[in-house]
Short mmCIF file of C-alpha atoms in Angstrom, two decimals:
data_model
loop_
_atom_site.label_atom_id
_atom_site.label_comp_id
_atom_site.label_asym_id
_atom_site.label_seq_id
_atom_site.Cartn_x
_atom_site.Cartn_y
_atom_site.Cartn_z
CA UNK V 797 4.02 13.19 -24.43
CA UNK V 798 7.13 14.12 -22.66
CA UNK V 799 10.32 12.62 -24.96
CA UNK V 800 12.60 13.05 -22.19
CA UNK V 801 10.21 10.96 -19.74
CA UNK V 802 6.88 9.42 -21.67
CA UNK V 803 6.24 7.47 -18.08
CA UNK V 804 5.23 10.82 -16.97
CA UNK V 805 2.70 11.29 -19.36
CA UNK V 806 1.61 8.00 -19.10
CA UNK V 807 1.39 8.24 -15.25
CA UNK V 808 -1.20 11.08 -15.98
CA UNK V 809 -3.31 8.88 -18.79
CA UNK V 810 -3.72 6.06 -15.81
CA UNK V 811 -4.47 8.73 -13.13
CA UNK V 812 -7.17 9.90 -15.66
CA UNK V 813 -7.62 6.57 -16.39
CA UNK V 814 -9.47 5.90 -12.73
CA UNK V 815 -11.80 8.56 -13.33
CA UNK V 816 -12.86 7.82 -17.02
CA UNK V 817 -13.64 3.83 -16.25
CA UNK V 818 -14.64 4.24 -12.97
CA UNK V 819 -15.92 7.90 -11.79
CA UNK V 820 -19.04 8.05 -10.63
CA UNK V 821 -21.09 10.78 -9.31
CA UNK V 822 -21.39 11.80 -5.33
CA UNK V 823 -21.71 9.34 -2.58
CA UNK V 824 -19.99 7.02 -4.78
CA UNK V 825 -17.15 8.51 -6.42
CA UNK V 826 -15.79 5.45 -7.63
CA UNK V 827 -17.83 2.30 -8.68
CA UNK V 828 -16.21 -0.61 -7.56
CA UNK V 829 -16.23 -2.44 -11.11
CA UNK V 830 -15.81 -1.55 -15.03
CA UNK V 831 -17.97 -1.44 -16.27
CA UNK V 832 -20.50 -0.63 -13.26
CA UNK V 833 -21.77 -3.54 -11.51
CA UNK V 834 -22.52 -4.25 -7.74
CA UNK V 835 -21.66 -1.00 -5.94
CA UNK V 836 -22.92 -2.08 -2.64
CA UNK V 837 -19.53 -2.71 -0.76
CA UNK V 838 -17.74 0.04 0.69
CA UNK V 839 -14.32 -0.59 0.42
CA UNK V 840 -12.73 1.68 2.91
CA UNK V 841 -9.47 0.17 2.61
CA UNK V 842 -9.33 1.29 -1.22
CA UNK V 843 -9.89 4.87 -0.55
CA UNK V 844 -6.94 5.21 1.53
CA UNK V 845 -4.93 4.26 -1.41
CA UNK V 846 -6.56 6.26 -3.89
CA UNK V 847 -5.31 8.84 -1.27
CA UNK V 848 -2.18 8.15 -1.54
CA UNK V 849 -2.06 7.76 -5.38
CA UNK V 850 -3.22 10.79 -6.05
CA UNK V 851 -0.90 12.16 -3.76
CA UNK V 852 1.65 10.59 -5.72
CA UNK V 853 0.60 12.77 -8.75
CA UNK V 854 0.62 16.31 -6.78
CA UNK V 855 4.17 14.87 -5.58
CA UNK V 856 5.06 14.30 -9.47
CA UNK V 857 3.39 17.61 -10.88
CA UNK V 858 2.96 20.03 -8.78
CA UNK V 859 -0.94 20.52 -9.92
CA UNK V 860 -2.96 21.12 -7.16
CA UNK V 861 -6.17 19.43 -9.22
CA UNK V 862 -4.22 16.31 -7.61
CA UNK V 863 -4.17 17.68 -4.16
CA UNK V 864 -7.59 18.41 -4.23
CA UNK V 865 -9.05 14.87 -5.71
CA UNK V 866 -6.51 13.49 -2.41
CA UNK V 867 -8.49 15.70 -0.01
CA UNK V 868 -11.86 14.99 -1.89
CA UNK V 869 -11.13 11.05 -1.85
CA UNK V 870 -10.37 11.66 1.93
CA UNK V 871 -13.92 13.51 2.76
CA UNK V 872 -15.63 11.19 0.46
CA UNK V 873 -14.18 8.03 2.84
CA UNK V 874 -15.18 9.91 5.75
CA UNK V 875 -18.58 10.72 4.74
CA UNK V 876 -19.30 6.77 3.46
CA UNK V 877 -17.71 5.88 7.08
CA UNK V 878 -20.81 7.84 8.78
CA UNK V 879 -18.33 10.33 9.78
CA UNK V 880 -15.92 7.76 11.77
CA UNK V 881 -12.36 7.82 11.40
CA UNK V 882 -12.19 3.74 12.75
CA UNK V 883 -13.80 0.22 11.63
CA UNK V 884 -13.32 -3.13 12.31
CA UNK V 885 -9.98 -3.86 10.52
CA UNK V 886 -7.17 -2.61 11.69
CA UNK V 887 -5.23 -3.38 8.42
CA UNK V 888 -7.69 -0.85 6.91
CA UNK V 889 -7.35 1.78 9.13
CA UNK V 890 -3.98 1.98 9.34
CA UNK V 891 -3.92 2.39 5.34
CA UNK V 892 -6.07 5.46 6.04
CA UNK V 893 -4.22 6.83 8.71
CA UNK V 894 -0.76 6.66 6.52
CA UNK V 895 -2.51 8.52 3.68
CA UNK V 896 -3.68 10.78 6.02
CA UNK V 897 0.11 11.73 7.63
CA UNK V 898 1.28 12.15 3.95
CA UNK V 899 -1.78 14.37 2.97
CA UNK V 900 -0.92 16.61 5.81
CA UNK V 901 2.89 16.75 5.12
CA UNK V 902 1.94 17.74 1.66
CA UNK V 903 -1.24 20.31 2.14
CA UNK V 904 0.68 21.90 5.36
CA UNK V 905 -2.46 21.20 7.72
CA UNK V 906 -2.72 19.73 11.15
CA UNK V 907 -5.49 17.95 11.64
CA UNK V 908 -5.08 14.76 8.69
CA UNK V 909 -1.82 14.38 11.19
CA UNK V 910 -4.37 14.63 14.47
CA UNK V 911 -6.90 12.19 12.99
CA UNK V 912 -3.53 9.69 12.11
CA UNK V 913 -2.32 9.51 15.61
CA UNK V 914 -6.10 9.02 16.65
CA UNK V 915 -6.06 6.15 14.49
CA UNK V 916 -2.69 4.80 15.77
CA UNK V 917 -4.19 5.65 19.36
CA UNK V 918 -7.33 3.36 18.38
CA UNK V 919 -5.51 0.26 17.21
CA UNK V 920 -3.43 0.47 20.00
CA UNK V 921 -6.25 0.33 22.58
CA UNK V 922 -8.47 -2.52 20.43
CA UNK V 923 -6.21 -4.03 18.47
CA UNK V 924 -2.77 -4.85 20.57
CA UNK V 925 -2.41 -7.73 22.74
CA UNK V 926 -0.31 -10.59 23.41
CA UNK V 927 -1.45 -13.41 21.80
CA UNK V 928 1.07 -15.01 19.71
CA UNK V 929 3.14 -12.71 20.84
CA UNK V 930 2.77 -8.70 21.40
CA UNK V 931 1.36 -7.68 18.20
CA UNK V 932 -1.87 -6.04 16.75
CA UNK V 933 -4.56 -8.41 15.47
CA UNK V 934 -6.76 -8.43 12.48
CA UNK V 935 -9.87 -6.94 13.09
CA UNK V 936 -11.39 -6.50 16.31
CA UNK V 937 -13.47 -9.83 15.61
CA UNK V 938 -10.37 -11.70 15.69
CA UNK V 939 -8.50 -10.56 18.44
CA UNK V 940 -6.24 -13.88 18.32
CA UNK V 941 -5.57 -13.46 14.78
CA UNK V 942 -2.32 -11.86 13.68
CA UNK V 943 -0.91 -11.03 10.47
CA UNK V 944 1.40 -9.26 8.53
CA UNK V 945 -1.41 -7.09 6.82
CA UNK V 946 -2.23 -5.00 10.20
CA UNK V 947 1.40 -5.24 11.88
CA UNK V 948 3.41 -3.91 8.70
CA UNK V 949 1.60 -0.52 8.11
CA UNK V 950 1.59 -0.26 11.95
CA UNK V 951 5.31 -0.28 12.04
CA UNK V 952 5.08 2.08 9.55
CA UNK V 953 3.00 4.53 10.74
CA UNK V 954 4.56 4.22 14.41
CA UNK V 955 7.99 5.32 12.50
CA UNK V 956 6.59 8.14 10.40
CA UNK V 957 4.72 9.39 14.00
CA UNK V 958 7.99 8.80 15.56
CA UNK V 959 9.53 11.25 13.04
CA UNK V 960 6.62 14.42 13.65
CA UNK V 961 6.98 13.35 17.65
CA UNK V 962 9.44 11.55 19.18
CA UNK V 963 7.13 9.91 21.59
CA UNK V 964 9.12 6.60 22.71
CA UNK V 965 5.64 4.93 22.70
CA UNK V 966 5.31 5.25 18.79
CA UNK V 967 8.64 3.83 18.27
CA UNK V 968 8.46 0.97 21.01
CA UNK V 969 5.33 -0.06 19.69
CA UNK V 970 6.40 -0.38 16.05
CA UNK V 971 9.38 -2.04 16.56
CA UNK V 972 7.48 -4.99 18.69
CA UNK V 973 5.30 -4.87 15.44
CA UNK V 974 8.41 -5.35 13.04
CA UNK V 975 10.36 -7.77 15.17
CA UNK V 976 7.08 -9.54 15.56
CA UNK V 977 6.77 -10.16 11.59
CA UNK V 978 10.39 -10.76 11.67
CA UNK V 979 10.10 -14.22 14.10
CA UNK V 980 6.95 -15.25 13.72
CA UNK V 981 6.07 -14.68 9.68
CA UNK V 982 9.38 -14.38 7.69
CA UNK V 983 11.58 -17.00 6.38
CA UNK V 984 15.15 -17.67 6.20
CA UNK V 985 15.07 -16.49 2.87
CA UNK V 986 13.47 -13.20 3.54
CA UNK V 987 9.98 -14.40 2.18
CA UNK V 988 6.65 -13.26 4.35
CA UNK V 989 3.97 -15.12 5.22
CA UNK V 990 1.04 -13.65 5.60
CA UNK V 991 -0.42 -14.33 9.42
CA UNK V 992 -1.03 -17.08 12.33
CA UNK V 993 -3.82 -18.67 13.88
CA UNK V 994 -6.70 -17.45 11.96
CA UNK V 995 -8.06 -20.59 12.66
CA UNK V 996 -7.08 -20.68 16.30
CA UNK V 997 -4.88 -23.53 15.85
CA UNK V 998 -1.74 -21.44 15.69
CA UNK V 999 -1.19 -22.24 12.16
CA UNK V 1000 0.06 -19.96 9.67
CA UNK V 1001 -1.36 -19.20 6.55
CA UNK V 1002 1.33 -20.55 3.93
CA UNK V 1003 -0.83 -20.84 0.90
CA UNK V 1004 -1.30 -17.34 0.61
CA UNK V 1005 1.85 -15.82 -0.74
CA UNK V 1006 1.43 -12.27 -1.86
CA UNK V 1007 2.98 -9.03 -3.08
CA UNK V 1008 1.36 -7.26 -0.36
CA UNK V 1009 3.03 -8.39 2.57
CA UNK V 1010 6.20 -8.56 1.17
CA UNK V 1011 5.62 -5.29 0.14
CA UNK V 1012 4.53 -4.28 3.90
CA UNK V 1013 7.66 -5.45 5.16
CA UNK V 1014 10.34 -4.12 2.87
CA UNK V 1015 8.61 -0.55 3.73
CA UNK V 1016 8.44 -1.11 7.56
CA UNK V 1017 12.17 -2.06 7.46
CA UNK V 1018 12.93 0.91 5.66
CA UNK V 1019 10.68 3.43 7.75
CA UNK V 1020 12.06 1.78 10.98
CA UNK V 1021 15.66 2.35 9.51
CA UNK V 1022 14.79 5.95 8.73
CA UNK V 1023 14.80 6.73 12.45
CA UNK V 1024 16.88 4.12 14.10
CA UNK V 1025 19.60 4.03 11.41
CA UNK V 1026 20.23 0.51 12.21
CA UNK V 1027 21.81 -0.63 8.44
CA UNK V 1028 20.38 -4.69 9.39
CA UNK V 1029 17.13 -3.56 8.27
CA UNK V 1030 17.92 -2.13 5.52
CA UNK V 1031 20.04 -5.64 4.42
CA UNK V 1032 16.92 -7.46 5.36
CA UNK V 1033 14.61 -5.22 2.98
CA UNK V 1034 16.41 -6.24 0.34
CA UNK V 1035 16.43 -9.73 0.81
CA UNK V 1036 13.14 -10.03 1.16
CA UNK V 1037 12.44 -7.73 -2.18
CA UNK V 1038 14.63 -10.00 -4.02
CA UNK V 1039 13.32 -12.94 -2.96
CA UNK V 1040 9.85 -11.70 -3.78
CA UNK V 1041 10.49 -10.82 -7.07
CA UNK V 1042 12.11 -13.88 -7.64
CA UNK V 1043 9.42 -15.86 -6.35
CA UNK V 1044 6.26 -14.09 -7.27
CA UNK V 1045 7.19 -12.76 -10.64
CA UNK V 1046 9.77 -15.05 -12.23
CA UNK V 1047 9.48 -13.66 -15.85
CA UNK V 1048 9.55 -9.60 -14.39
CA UNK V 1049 5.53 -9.72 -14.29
CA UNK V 1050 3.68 -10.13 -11.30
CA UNK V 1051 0.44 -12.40 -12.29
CA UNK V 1052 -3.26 -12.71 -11.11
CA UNK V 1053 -3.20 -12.93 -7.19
CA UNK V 1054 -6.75 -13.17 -6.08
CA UNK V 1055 -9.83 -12.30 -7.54
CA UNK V 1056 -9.16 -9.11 -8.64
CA UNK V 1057 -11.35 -7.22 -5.78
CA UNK V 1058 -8.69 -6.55 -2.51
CA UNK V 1059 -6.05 -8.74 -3.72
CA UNK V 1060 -5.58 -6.47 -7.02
CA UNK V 1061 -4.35 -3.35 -4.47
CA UNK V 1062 -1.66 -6.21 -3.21
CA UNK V 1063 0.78 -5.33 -6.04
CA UNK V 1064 0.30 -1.63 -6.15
CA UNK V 1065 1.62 -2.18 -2.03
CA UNK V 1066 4.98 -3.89 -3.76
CA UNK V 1067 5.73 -0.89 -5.32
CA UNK V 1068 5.17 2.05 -3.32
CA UNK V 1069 7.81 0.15 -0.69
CA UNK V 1070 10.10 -1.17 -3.33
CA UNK V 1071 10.29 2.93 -3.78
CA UNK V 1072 11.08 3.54 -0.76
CA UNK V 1073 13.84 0.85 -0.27
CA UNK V 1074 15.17 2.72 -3.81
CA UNK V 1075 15.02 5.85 -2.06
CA UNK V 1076 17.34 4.53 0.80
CA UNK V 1077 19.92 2.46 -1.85
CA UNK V 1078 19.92 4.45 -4.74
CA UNK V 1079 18.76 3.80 -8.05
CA UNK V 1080 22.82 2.96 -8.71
CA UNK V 1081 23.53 0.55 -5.73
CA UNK V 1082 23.92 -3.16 -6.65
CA UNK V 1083 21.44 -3.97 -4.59
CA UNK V 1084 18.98 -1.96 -6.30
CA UNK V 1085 19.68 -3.43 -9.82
CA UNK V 1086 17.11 -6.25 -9.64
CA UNK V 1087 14.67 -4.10 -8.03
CA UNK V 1088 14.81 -1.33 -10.94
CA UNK V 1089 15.12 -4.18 -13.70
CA UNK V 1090 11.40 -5.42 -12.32
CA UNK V 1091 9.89 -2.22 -12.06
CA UNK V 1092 11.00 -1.41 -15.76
CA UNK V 1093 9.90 -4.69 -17.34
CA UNK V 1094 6.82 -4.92 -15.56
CA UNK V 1095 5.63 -1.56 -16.20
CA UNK V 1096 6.54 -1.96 -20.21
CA UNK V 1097 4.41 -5.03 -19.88
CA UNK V 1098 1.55 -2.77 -18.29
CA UNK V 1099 1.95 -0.14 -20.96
CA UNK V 1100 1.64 -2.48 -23.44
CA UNK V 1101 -1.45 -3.89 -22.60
CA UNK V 1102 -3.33 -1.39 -20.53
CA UNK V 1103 -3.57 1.18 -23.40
CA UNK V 1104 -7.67 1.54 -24.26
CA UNK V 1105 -10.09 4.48 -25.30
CA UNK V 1106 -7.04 6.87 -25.54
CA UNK V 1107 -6.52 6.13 -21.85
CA UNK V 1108 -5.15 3.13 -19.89
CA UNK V 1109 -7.25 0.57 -18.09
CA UNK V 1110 -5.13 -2.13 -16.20
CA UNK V 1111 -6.28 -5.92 -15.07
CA UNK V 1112 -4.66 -7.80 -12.62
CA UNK V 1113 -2.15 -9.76 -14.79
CA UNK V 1114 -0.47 -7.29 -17.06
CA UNK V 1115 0.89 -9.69 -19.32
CA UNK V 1116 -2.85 -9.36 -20.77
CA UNK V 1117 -5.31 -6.08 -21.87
CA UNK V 1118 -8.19 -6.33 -18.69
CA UNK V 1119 -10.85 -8.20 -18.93
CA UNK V 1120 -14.38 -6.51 -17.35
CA UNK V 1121 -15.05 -6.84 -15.00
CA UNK V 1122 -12.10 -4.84 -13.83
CA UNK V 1123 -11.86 -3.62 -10.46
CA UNK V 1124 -10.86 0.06 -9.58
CA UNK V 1125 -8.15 -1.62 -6.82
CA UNK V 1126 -6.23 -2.85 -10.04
CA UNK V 1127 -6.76 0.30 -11.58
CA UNK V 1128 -4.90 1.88 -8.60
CA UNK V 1129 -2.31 -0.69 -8.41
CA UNK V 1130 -1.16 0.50 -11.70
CA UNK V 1131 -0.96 3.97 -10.78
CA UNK V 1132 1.40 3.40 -7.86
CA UNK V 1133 4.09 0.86 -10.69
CA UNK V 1134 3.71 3.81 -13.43
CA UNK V 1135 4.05 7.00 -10.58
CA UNK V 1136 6.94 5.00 -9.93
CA UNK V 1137 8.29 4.27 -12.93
CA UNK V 1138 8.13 8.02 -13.91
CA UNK V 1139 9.85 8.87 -10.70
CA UNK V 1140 12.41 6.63 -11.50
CA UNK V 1141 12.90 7.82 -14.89
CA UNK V 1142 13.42 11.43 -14.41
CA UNK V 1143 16.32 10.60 -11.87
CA UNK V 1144 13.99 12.38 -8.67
CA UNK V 1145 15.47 11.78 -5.38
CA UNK V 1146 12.61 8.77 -4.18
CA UNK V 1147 11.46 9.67 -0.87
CA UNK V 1148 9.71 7.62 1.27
CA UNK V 1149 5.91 7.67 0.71
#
């Protein structure tokens, strides 16, 4: 292990760590539970973060192994989706469309960017619409439901489209997303709810308060800023990270959210953008001080209770070793807090991701 920076090494043991509790052979790839239980959903949505988390590795090392397990996780989504690029979320396609702009920043090819704006191009023409307010809905069962789970990585992705081509759609469209989230979903205090009117009675959803959409929203304020330079969204990033961490992890540990299944990917979502927002302060800015005081405690947490089998498994709480079953989502969520953490560690310039 590295002395200078163990979280890089330890980054490694839970990348490894996804394989060696989960891996499974070709369709699957990954079951959805350790140990292997019901493998009979297809969570798309999942993927597209594995994507990214590997990513994060290649980023880290160098090591093309990474690179390739990014663009095998990629084909292996396609070839479970039939061959489609879309489904009926738009939340989960737009995950899958911002893994697939990174993958092609980072293997130098064209078409992961081509099948992105496809995606963007798709939502757009099912998804968008004005009820509520111009904004993309749900899924395309729901066209009157709105959330912050399909708008935030759509103002994400219509920034980081923005930056390959300056388009004034991409741009105008993400904006309407953010602004959207902005009056309709977050509060005074910068905490974000997490969508209106799933039950048609234009009622929104306060019981569910998660790290995802927090999460969401610091990173579509900061990928907004990145090409409109506009420093209010940057202020209102880190209001609403401090208020989440203050609010959903009191004690520097972010607890159980859900049932472990889609809710355990909400955290890993916290992180990636809480990176990003570091990126933009600097790991020395005041503002960045609570921020870099959560990521360290909850990740010394993780580390010491995910270690197992000479590897590291992770649960949903991390105050605890995992319990089986454990879900690969959790498993991922951990990757993205320790890639992090090693990031932060070695003093690299954090970029946005």
């Amino acid at each position: 292990m590295n002395a200078s920076n163990p979280w890089s090494a330890r980054a490694d043991l839970a990348q490894r760590g996804l394989d060696h509790f989960f891996g499974a052979p070709e369709p699957q790839l990954l079951d959805n539970t350790y140990p292997a239980g019901d493998n009979s959903t297809f969570n798309y949505w999942w993927l597209a973060h594995v994507i990214d988390a590997r990513l994060d590795a290649f980023e880290r090392t160098g090591d093309p192994e990474w690179l390739a397990a990014a663009e095998a996780t990629s084909a292996n989504l396609r070839s479970r989706n039939e061959g489609s690029l879309f489904n009926d979320y738009f939340d989960d396609m737009l995950w899958y469309a911002l893994a697939l702009e990174r993958l092609a920043l980072l293997a130098g090819r064209e078409e992961p960017l081509d099948d992105a704006r496809a995606i963007w191009a798709h939502v757009v023409e099912h998804g968008w619409n004005d009820t509520h307010g111009p904004s993309v809905a749900w899924r395309k069962q729901q066209p009157y439901y709105k959330n912050t789970p399909a708008n935030g990585p759509f103002a994400i992705l219509s920034a980081r489209l923005h930056g390959h081509d300056p388009d004034p759609g991409y741009l105008d469209r993400g904006t309407v997303a953010f602004d959207w989230i902005t009056s309709t979903l977050v509060g005074p205090d910068g905490f974000v709810e997490d969508g209106i009117n799933r039950e048609g009675d234009g009622r929104i959803d306060t019981q569910w308060r998660f790290t995802y959409n927090q999460g969401l929203y610091v990173g579509a304020a900061v990928a907004l800023d990145a090409v409109l330079h506009r420093p209010e969204l940057v202020a209102q990033a880190v209001r609403t990270a401090t208020t989440a961490i203050a609010e959903l992890a009191p004690d520097g540990v972010v607890g159980r959210e859900g049932g472990g299944g889609d809710e355990g990917l909400f955290k890993g979502v916290l992180y990636r953008y809480l990176g990003t927002l570091l990126g933009r302060l600097g790991p020395e800015s005041p503002d960045a001080a609570p921020l870099v005081d959560f990521i360290r405690t909850s990740t010394d947490a993780l580390w010491a209770t995910g270690q197992r089998d000479g590897s590291l498994l992770a649960g949903d709480d991390w105050r605890a070793p995992a319990q089986p079953p454990v879900y690969y989502s959790t498993q991922v969520s951990a990757i993205m807090a320790l890639e992090l953490r090693a990031a932060l560690e070695a003093g690299q310039a954090l970029r946005p991701r």
